[in-house]
Coordinates of C-alpha atoms and ligand atoms in Angstrom, one line a residue:
M253 CA -153.9 -1.4 53.3
T254 CA -151.1 1.1 52.6
G255 CA -149.6 2.4 55.8
L256 CA -148.5 6.0 56.5
Y257 CA -144.8 5.2 56.8
I258 CA -142.2 2.6 55.8
V259 CA -139.9 2.8 58.9
N260 CA -140.4 3.0 62.7
F261 CA -139.3 6.3 64.1
D262 CA -140.0 8.9 66.8
T263 CA -139.2 12.5 65.9
R264 CA -138.6 13.4 69.5
Q265 CA -135.4 11.2 69.3
L266 CA -134.1 12.6 66.1
P267 CA -132.1 15.7 65.1
Q268 CA -134.4 18.3 63.7
Q269 CA -133.9 21.4 61.6
T270 CA -136.3 24.1 60.5
I271 CA -136.1 25.8 57.1
D272 CA -138.5 27.8 54.9
Y273 CA -138.7 25.3 52.1
L274 CA -137.6 21.8 51.4
V275 CA -137.2 20.9 47.8
I276 CA -136.8 17.1 47.1
G277 CA -135.0 16.4 43.9
S278 CA -132.3 18.0 41.8
G279 CA -133.5 17.9 38.2
I280 CA -134.8 20.9 36.3
A281 CA -138.0 21.3 38.3
G282 CA -136.4 21.1 41.7
L283 CA -133.3 23.2 41.0
Y284 CA -135.2 25.9 39.2
T285 CA -137.8 26.2 42.0
A286 CA -135.1 26.3 44.6
Y287 CA -133.2 28.9 42.7
L288 CA -136.2 31.2 42.4
L289 CA -137.0 30.8 46.1
A290 CA -133.4 31.5 47.2
R291 CA -133.1 34.4 44.9
A292 CA -136.0 36.0 46.8
G293 CA -134.1 35.5 50.1
R294 CA -135.8 32.4 51.4
K295 CA -134.0 29.6 53.2
V296 CA -134.2 26.6 50.9
V297 CA -132.6 23.1 51.2
V298 CA -132.5 20.7 48.3
T299 CA -132.2 17.0 49.1
T300 CA -131.2 14.5 46.4
K301 CA -130.9 10.8 46.9
K302 CA -127.6 10.3 45.1
M303 CA -125.4 13.0 43.5
V304 CA -126.9 16.3 42.3
E305 CA -126.5 15.5 38.6
N306 CA -128.0 11.9 38.8
T307 CA -131.3 13.0 37.3
S308 CA -133.4 12.4 34.2
T309 CA -132.8 16.0 33.3
E310 CA -129.0 15.3 32.9
R311 CA -129.8 12.5 30.5
A312 CA -132.3 14.5 28.3
Q313 CA -131.1 14.6 24.7
G314 CA -133.6 16.0 22.4
G315 CA -134.4 19.3 23.9
I316 CA -137.0 21.7 25.2
A317 CA -140.0 22.7 23.2
A318 CA -141.1 26.4 23.1
A319 CA -143.1 28.3 20.5
I320 CA -140.5 30.9 19.6
G321 CA -140.0 30.3 15.9
A322 CA -141.1 33.0 13.4
N323 CA -143.9 30.8 12.0
D324 CA -144.9 29.2 15.2
S325 CA -147.3 30.3 18.0
P326 CA -148.4 29.1 21.5
L327 CA -151.7 28.1 19.9
L328 CA -150.0 25.7 17.5
H329 CA -148.0 24.3 20.3
L330 CA -151.2 23.9 22.4
Q331 CA -152.9 22.1 19.5
D332 CA -150.0 19.7 19.1
T333 CA -149.8 19.0 22.8
L334 CA -153.6 18.3 23.0
R335 CA -153.5 16.0 20.0
A336 CA -150.6 14.0 21.4
G337 CA -152.4 13.8 24.8
A338 CA -155.3 11.9 23.1
G339 CA -158.2 13.7 24.7
L340 CA -157.0 13.6 28.3
C341 CA -155.0 16.8 28.7
D342 CA -156.2 19.6 30.9
P343 CA -156.6 22.5 28.4
E344 CA -155.9 25.2 31.0
S345 CA -152.7 23.6 32.1
V346 CA -151.6 23.2 28.5
R347 CA -152.4 26.8 27.8
I348 CA -150.2 27.9 30.7
L349 CA -147.4 25.5 29.6
V350 CA -147.3 26.9 26.1
T351 CA -147.8 30.6 26.9
E352 CA -145.5 30.8 29.9
G353 CA -142.9 28.4 28.4
P354 CA -141.1 30.9 26.1
E355 CA -140.5 33.3 28.9
R356 CA -139.1 30.6 31.2
V357 CA -136.8 29.4 28.4
R358 CA -135.6 33.0 28.0
D359 CA -134.8 32.9 31.7
L360 CA -132.6 29.8 31.1
V361 CA -130.9 31.7 28.3
E362 CA -130.3 34.7 30.5
M363 CA -128.7 32.3 33.1
G364 CA -126.2 31.3 30.4
T365 CA -127.7 28.1 28.9
R366 CA -126.0 27.7 25.5
F367 CA -128.7 26.6 23.2
A368 CA -127.6 25.9 19.6
R369 CA -128.0 29.0 17.3
T370 CA -128.0 29.8 13.6
K371 CA -127.2 33.2 12.2
N372 CA -131.0 34.0 12.5
G373 CA -131.5 33.0 16.1
F374 CA -132.0 29.8 17.9
A375 CA -131.6 26.6 15.9
L376 CA -135.0 24.9 16.1
V377 CA -135.6 21.3 15.2
R378 CA -138.7 19.0 14.9
E379 CA -139.6 15.9 16.7
G380 CA -142.6 13.5 16.5
A381 CA -146.1 14.9 16.5
H382 CA -144.9 18.6 16.4
R383 CA -146.0 20.4 13.3
K384 CA -143.4 23.0 13.6
R385 CA -139.7 23.2 14.3
R386 CA -139.8 24.3 17.9
I387 CA -137.2 22.2 19.9
L388 CA -134.3 24.1 21.2
Y389 CA -131.2 21.9 21.9
A390 CA -127.7 22.3 23.3
G391 CA -124.5 20.4 22.9
G392 CA -125.9 18.6 19.8
D393 CA -127.7 15.9 21.8
A394 CA -126.8 17.0 25.4
T395 CA -129.6 19.5 26.1
G396 CA -130.3 18.2 29.6
A397 CA -126.7 18.1 30.6
E398 CA -126.3 21.8 29.7
I399 CA -129.5 22.8 31.6
Q400 CA -128.3 20.7 34.6
R401 CA -124.9 22.4 34.5
I402 CA -126.4 25.9 34.4
L403 CA -128.9 25.3 37.2
C404 CA -126.3 23.6 39.4
H405 CA -124.2 26.8 38.8
Q406 CA -127.1 29.0 39.8
V407 CA -127.8 27.0 42.9
A408 CA -124.2 27.2 44.0
T409 CA -124.2 31.0 43.3
Q410 CA -127.3 31.3 45.6
K411 CA -125.5 29.2 48.2
I412 CA -128.4 26.8 48.4
P413 CA -127.4 23.7 50.4
V414 CA -127.8 20.6 48.2
L415 CA -127.7 17.5 50.4
E416 CA -126.6 14.6 48.3
N417 CA -127.1 11.0 49.4
H418 CA -130.1 12.1 51.4
F419 CA -133.1 9.8 50.9
V420 CA -136.5 11.2 51.8
V421 CA -138.2 8.3 53.6
D422 CA -141.6 9.8 54.3
L423 CA -143.5 13.1 54.6
L424 CA -144.6 14.3 58.0
V425 CA -148.3 15.0 57.6
H426 CA -150.9 15.7 60.3
Q427 CA -154.6 16.4 59.7
N428 CA -153.8 16.8 56.0
K429 CA -151.1 19.4 56.5
C430 CA -147.5 18.7 55.6
Y431 CA -144.9 19.8 58.1
G432 CA -141.7 18.5 56.5
A433 CA -140.0 15.2 55.9
L434 CA -138.2 12.4 57.5
V435 CA -134.8 12.0 55.7
L436 CA -132.1 9.4 55.8
D437 CA -128.5 10.5 55.4
E438 CA -127.1 7.5 53.5
T439 CA -123.5 8.3 54.4
T440 CA -124.1 8.2 58.1
G441 CA -127.1 5.9 58.1
C442 CA -128.9 8.4 60.4
L443 CA -132.5 9.7 60.2
A444 CA -133.2 13.4 60.6
V445 CA -136.3 15.6 60.5
F446 CA -136.6 18.6 58.2
R447 CA -139.5 20.9 59.2
S448 CA -140.5 23.5 56.6
R449 CA -143.4 25.8 55.6
A450 CA -143.8 23.8 52.4
V451 CA -142.3 20.8 50.7
V452 CA -141.8 20.8 47.0
L453 CA -141.6 17.3 45.4
A454 CA -139.5 17.2 42.3
T455 CA -138.3 13.6 42.5
G456 CA -138.8 12.5 38.9
G457 CA -140.4 9.4 37.5
A458 CA -140.5 5.6 38.0
G459 CA -138.8 4.1 35.0
Q460 CA -137.2 1.5 37.3
L461 CA -140.5 -0.3 37.5
F462 CA -139.2 -1.8 34.3
G463 CA -136.2 -3.9 33.4
Q464 CA -135.4 -1.6 30.4
T465 CA -135.6 2.1 30.9
T466 CA -134.0 5.3 29.7
N467 CA -134.4 6.7 33.3
P468 CA -131.5 6.8 35.7
P469 CA -131.2 4.2 38.5
V470 CA -132.7 6.8 41.0
A471 CA -136.1 6.8 39.2
T472 CA -137.9 4.5 41.6
G473 CA -141.2 6.4 42.0
D474 CA -140.3 7.5 45.6
G475 CA -142.1 10.8 45.4
I476 CA -145.4 9.3 44.2
A477 CA -145.2 6.6 46.8
F478 CA -144.6 8.8 49.8
A479 CA -147.0 11.5 48.6
Y480 CA -149.7 8.8 48.3
R481 CA -148.9 7.4 51.7
A482 CA -149.3 10.9 53.0
G483 CA -152.7 11.3 51.6
A484 CA -152.1 13.1 48.2
E485 CA -154.1 12.2 45.2
V486 CA -152.3 10.4 42.3
C487 CA -153.7 10.1 38.8
D488 CA -153.1 9.0 35.2
L489 CA -150.6 6.3 36.4
E490 CA -151.7 3.9 33.7
F491 CA -150.2 6.1 31.1
I492 CA -146.5 5.2 30.6
Q493 CA -144.6 6.4 27.6
F494 CA -142.2 3.9 26.0
H495 CA -139.5 5.5 23.9
P496 CA -139.3 3.7 20.6
T497 CA -135.6 3.9 20.0
V498 CA -133.3 2.8 22.7
L499 CA -129.9 1.1 21.9
A500 CA -130.5 -2.6 21.9
L501 CA -127.1 -4.4 21.9
P502 CA -126.4 -7.3 24.2
G503 CA -124.2 -6.0 27.1
A504 CA -124.5 -2.3 26.1
P505 CA -126.0 0.3 28.4
T506 CA -129.7 1.1 28.0
F507 CA -129.1 4.3 26.1
L508 CA -131.6 6.6 24.4
I509 CA -131.3 7.3 20.7
S510 CA -133.1 10.6 20.6
E511 CA -136.2 11.2 18.6
A512 CA -134.3 14.1 17.1
V513 CA -132.4 11.5 15.1
R514 CA -135.7 10.7 13.3
G515 CA -136.4 14.4 13.2
E516 CA -133.2 14.8 11.1
G517 CA -134.4 12.1 8.7
G518 CA -133.4 8.8 10.4
I519 CA -135.3 5.8 9.0
L520 CA -136.6 2.8 10.9
R521 CA -135.9 -0.5 9.2
N522 CA -136.8 -4.0 10.0
R523 CA -134.6 -7.0 9.9
A524 CA -135.1 -7.3 6.1
G525 CA -134.0 -3.7 5.6
E526 CA -137.6 -2.5 4.8
A527 CA -138.5 1.1 5.9
F528 CA -141.8 0.0 7.5
M529 CA -143.2 3.1 9.3
S530 CA -145.3 4.4 6.4
R531 CA -147.3 1.2 6.6
Y532 CA -148.4 2.2 10.2
H533 CA -149.0 6.0 10.1
P534 CA -149.0 8.8 7.5
D535 CA -146.3 10.7 9.6
A536 CA -144.1 7.6 9.4
E537 CA -141.0 8.0 11.6
L538 CA -142.5 11.2 13.2
A539 CA -145.8 9.5 14.2
P540 CA -146.7 9.8 18.0
R541 CA -144.4 7.7 20.2
D542 CA -147.0 5.1 21.1
V543 CA -147.7 4.4 17.5
V544 CA -144.0 4.1 16.6
T545 CA -143.4 1.8 19.6
R546 CA -146.2 -0.6 18.7
A547 CA -145.1 -0.6 15.1
I548 CA -141.6 -1.6 16.1
L549 CA -142.9 -4.3 18.4
A550 CA -145.1 -5.7 15.6
E551 CA -142.1 -5.7 13.2
M552 CA -140.0 -7.5 15.8
K553 CA -142.7 -10.1 16.3
A554 CA -143.3 -10.6 12.6
T555 CA -139.6 -11.1 11.8
G556 CA -138.7 -12.9 15.0
A557 CA -136.1 -10.3 15.9
T558 CA -135.3 -8.6 19.3
N559 CA -134.8 -5.2 17.7
V560 CA -135.2 -3.1 14.6
F561 CA -132.7 -0.6 13.1
L562 CA -132.4 3.1 12.9
D563 CA -130.6 4.2 9.8
V564 CA -128.9 7.6 9.8
T565 CA -126.4 6.8 7.1
H566 CA -127.8 9.7 5.0
M567 CA -125.8 11.9 7.3
T568 CA -122.0 12.2 7.0
G569 CA -119.7 11.4 9.9
A570 CA -119.0 15.1 10.4
E571 CA -122.7 16.0 10.4
L572 CA -123.4 13.3 13.0
Q573 CA -120.5 14.4 15.1
R574 CA -121.8 17.9 15.2
R575 CA -125.5 17.1 15.7
F576 CA -125.4 13.9 17.8
P577 CA -121.9 13.7 19.4
T578 CA -123.0 11.7 22.5
I579 CA -125.0 9.2 20.5
A580 CA -122.2 8.8 17.9
Q581 CA -119.6 8.3 20.7
T582 CA -121.8 5.9 22.7
C583 CA -122.4 3.8 19.6
A584 CA -118.7 4.0 18.7
D585 CA -117.9 2.6 22.2
Q586 CA -120.0 -0.4 21.2
G587 CA -118.2 -0.8 17.9
L588 CA -120.8 1.0 15.7
D589 CA -119.9 3.7 13.2
I590 CA -123.4 5.2 12.8
A591 CA -122.4 7.0 9.5
R592 CA -122.1 3.4 8.1
D593 CA -123.9 1.0 10.5
W594 CA -127.6 0.9 11.3
I595 CA -128.2 1.3 15.0
P596 CA -130.1 -1.6 16.6
V597 CA -133.0 -0.2 18.7
A598 CA -136.0 -1.4 20.7
P599 CA -138.5 0.4 22.9
A600 CA -137.9 1.0 26.6
A601 CA -139.9 2.7 29.5
H602 CA -139.3 6.4 29.3
Y603 CA -141.8 8.7 30.9
L604 CA -144.7 8.6 33.4
M605 CA -147.5 10.9 32.3
G606 CA -149.3 10.5 35.6
G607 CA -148.1 11.3 39.1
V608 CA -149.1 13.4 42.1
R609 CA -152.1 15.4 41.2
T610 CA -151.7 19.1 41.4
N611 CA -153.6 22.3 40.3
V612 CA -151.9 24.9 38.1
Y613 CA -150.0 26.3 41.1
G614 CA -148.4 22.9 41.9
E615 CA -150.6 22.5 45.0
T616 CA -151.5 18.9 45.9
A617 CA -154.5 17.6 48.0
V618 CA -152.2 17.9 51.1
E619 CA -151.8 21.5 52.4
G620 CA -148.1 22.6 52.2
L621 CA -147.2 19.8 49.7
Y622 CA -146.4 20.9 46.2
A623 CA -145.2 18.9 43.2
C624 CA -143.7 19.7 39.8
G625 CA -141.8 17.9 37.0
E626 CA -142.3 14.2 36.2
V627 CA -143.5 13.3 39.7
A628 CA -146.4 15.6 39.3
C629 CA -149.5 15.4 37.2
V630 CA -151.0 18.8 36.3
G631 CA -152.6 17.4 33.2
V632 CA -150.3 18.8 30.5
H633 CA -149.4 15.4 29.1
G634 CA -152.8 13.7 29.1
A635 CA -152.5 10.1 27.9
N636 CA -149.3 10.7 25.9
R637 CA -146.6 13.4 26.3
L638 CA -145.5 15.4 23.3
A639 CA -141.8 15.1 22.7
S640 CA -139.6 17.7 24.5
N641 CA -142.5 19.0 26.6
S642 CA -141.1 17.5 29.9
L643 CA -138.2 19.9 30.6
L644 CA -140.7 22.7 29.8
D645 CA -143.2 21.3 32.2
G646 CA -140.7 21.2 35.1
L647 CA -139.6 24.8 34.4
V648 CA -143.1 26.3 34.0
F649 CA -144.8 24.7 36.9
G650 CA -141.7 24.8 39.1
G651 CA -141.7 28.5 38.4
R652 CA -145.4 28.8 39.3
I653 CA -144.8 27.0 42.7
A654 CA -142.0 29.4 43.6
E655 CA -144.3 32.4 42.8
R656 CA -147.1 30.9 44.8
L657 CA -144.9 30.3 47.8
L658 CA -143.4 33.7 47.7
A659 CA -146.9 35.3 47.7
R660 CA -147.9 33.5 50.8
T661 CA -147.4 35.3 54.1
E662 CA -148.7 33.0 56.8
K663 CA -146.4 32.2 59.8
A664 CA -144.5 28.9 59.9
D665 CA -146.0 26.3 62.2
A666 CA -143.6 23.7 63.4
G667 CA -146.3 21.1 63.9
P668 CA -146.6 18.2 66.2
E669 CA -144.1 15.3 66.9
F670 CA -144.5 12.2 64.8
R671 CA -143.9 8.6 65.4
C672 CA -144.5 5.1 64.1
S673 CA -143.8 1.9 66.0
T674 CA -146.1 -0.6 64.5
L675 CA -144.1 -1.9 61.6
R676 CA -142.5 -5.3 62.0
D677 CA -139.0 -6.4 61.3
A678 CA -138.4 -7.7 57.8
A679 CA -134.9 -9.2 58.4
G680 CA -134.0 -11.7 55.8
T681 CA -136.2 -10.3 53.1
D682 CA -134.6 -10.6 49.7
Y683 CA -135.2 -7.1 48.5
A684 CA -132.9 -7.4 45.4
G685 CA -134.8 -10.5 44.4
L686 CA -138.1 -8.8 44.9
R687 CA -137.1 -5.9 42.7
V688 CA -136.1 -8.2 39.8
A689 CA -139.4 -10.1 40.2
L690 CA -141.4 -6.9 40.1
Q691 CA -139.6 -5.6 37.0
K692 CA -140.2 -9.0 35.2
R693 CA -144.0 -8.7 36.0
M694 CA -144.0 -5.1 34.8
D695 CA -142.1 -5.9 31.6
A696 CA -144.3 -8.8 30.8
H697 CA -147.7 -7.3 31.6
L698 CA -147.6 -3.5 31.9
G699 CA -145.5 -2.7 28.8
P700 CA -146.7 -1.0 25.6
I701 CA -149.1 -3.8 24.8
R702 CA -151.3 -5.0 27.7
E703 CA -153.4 -8.2 27.9
P704 CA -156.2 -8.7 30.4
A705 CA -154.9 -12.0 31.7
G706 CA -151.5 -10.5 32.2
L707 CA -152.9 -7.5 34.0
E708 CA -154.8 -9.9 36.3
E709 CA -151.7 -11.8 36.9
A710 CA -149.7 -8.7 37.8
L711 CA -152.5 -7.6 40.2
R712 CA -152.3 -11.0 42.0
F713 CA -148.5 -10.6 42.3
F714 CA -148.9 -7.2 44.0
E715 CA -151.7 -8.5 46.2
D716 CA -149.4 -11.4 47.3
H717 CA -146.8 -8.8 48.4
E718 CA -149.1 -6.5 50.3
Y719 CA -147.5 -7.8 53.5
L720 CA -144.5 -5.6 52.6
Q721 CA -146.5 -2.6 53.8
Q722 CA -146.5 -3.9 57.3
C723 CA -142.7 -4.3 57.3
T724 CA -140.1 -1.8 58.2
A725 CA -137.5 -1.0 55.5
T726 CA -134.0 -1.2 56.8
D727 CA -132.0 0.6 54.1
T728 CA -132.5 2.7 51.0
G729 CA -132.5 -0.4 48.7
A730 CA -135.4 -1.8 50.8
M731 CA -137.2 1.6 50.8
E732 CA -137.0 1.8 47.0
V733 CA -138.5 -1.6 46.7
H734 CA -141.3 -0.6 49.0
N735 CA -141.9 2.4 46.8
L736 CA -141.7 0.4 43.6
F737 CA -144.3 -2.1 44.9
L738 CA -146.7 0.6 45.9
V739 CA -146.4 2.5 42.6
G740 CA -146.4 -0.7 40.5
S741 CA -149.6 -1.8 42.2
L742 CA -151.3 1.5 41.5
V743 CA -150.2 1.4 37.9
T744 CA -151.6 -2.1 37.5
E745 CA -154.9 -1.2 39.2
A746 CA -155.3 1.8 37.0
A747 CA -154.4 -0.2 33.8
L748 CA -156.9 -2.9 34.7
A749 CA -159.6 -0.4 35.5
R750 CA -159.2 1.6 32.2
R751 CA -161.1 -0.6 29.7
E752 CA -160.0 1.2 26.5
S753 CA -156.8 2.1 24.7
R754 CA -155.6 5.7 24.7
G755 CA -152.2 7.2 24.3
G756 CA -149.6 5.3 26.3
H757 CA -152.2 2.7 27.5
Y758 CA -153.0 0.0 25.0
R759 CA -155.1 -3.1 25.8
T760 CA -155.6 -5.9 23.3
D761 CA -159.1 -6.5 24.6
Y762 CA -160.1 -2.9 24.2
P763 CA -157.9 -1.7 21.3
A764 CA -159.7 1.7 20.7
P765 CA -160.5 4.7 22.8
R766 CA -164.0 4.9 24.3
E767 CA -165.7 8.2 24.8
S768 CA -167.1 7.0 28.2
W769 CA -163.4 6.7 29.3
R770 CA -162.5 10.3 28.6
R771 CA -161.9 10.8 32.3
R772 CA -159.1 10.4 34.8
L773 CA -158.5 7.8 37.4
I774 CA -157.6 9.4 40.7
Y775 CA -156.4 7.3 43.6
Q776 CA -156.1 8.5 47.2
R777 CA -155.2 6.5 50.2
V778 CA -158.0 5.9 52.7
P779 CA -156.9 6.8 56.2
G780 CA -156.8 3.8 58.5
D781 CA -155.9 3.0 62.1
E782 CA -153.2 5.6 62.7
R783 CA -152.9 5.6 66.5
D784 CA -149.3 6.1 66.2
S785 CA -148.9 8.7 63.6
G786 CA -148.8 12.3 64.7
Ligands
SIN1133 C1 -135.6 12.3 23.0 O1 -134.6 13.0 22.8 O2 -136.0 11.5 22.1 C2 -136.3 12.4 24.3 C3 -137.0 13.7 24.4 C4 -138.2 13.6 25.2 O3 -138.5 12.5 25.7 O4 -139.0 14.6 25.3

């Protein structure tokens, strides 16, 4: 059974500080929420487990979707989002996303974000499954880096403390109310207690469950794991989006080749040079991501290759430099001139549609605990996220959390002391080896194509490692492994339970959606023997 904590501690023996709000995570969702709270005069602290810019936001290439074009509307954006979500989106959440999105994007512009422009206004491009050109981008293919830059600037202007190398170990929850968090300062190796009126989770995704991912190394599912341990609901975890086009060169970094490249006419070719996508979907290269991913895997299998190719040679070197400077340079570093050479690509884990379940105000099942961005699941992505909706999700629902918190007037309550002393020593555990073993299982059995025997095998693997939950984690590497095992086991259980294929979840034994499965799988920890806990 999952325990409440992953380390032994006693808050009476630890340094403690009290603030208004603790925001965990420094991507778009966390920094935007923190900025809005601080701008209203509240005392906010942001913690981030590495450096402030080590986020998925920083890596985002394609852009941010918003219905601001002359022939576009929130209704069309809503319809595209619902269609991509394959019947599992929450329509009210999507309505909020697409109607409040344009205003939030304007807020980013007012802060100074330099989205690309034409003489008629913002330059808008198209990505897969969007019927309109509605993606704003910056720096060619460096949209996330530009947003991260501007939000870091705003956070500095508001003098919000951003505590880097601070790893949140667990939340401090008593009788279903969150009082703060237990935090490890990695530079000193010391634990400390942050008490706050509310905790906002914005810790991003869990791409590190897999060997190949576009996510940064920090994406180890920590927020989902500690929210689950604390009693929050988690849902839709079986829905993992694999990005179809990630650079696939031996020895090269796992580097995203943006969908925007296909939006600009890039063609997928198999080993024989054939443009194969129209055999799989009428929208060809701009079909939904799960369709493109499975098509690529089928072509790789049929031709015995470990990759396919993305051909952008219809663009000139100058055009590519202007539109995709980061991609062109990264490929050049690997000896590829993308104006002449096809880019070898293969799918890799990219985005977790599920997460900590929230309502449209970012509230979780635990009082005082909020979540936004990739760690959260408010139902806007359903079974498959529409391209470039994720930055918008962080912005819109982070903004709503800030508004909700600012409207609340109840007095802060410091809460009780907390302790845990029941975990046993795990000295000698090979955490690095465990991490590799987990990634191998996830790659083999929880990828874009799932087989029942593989899912059963993965479940047995997680069951064999349940003992980890009774062990104390000694450093952040071990803590990440604890979190990966918990999240991996939940993903596996959900994937095994969902006997259908839908969006990002595809099973060979149930290859089609089933109407009886148009429902969500929600998991919540059952409280156990917690003598020691609060
Ligand atoms: C991309 O640029 O292809 C990624 C955008 C996204 O995942 O929304």
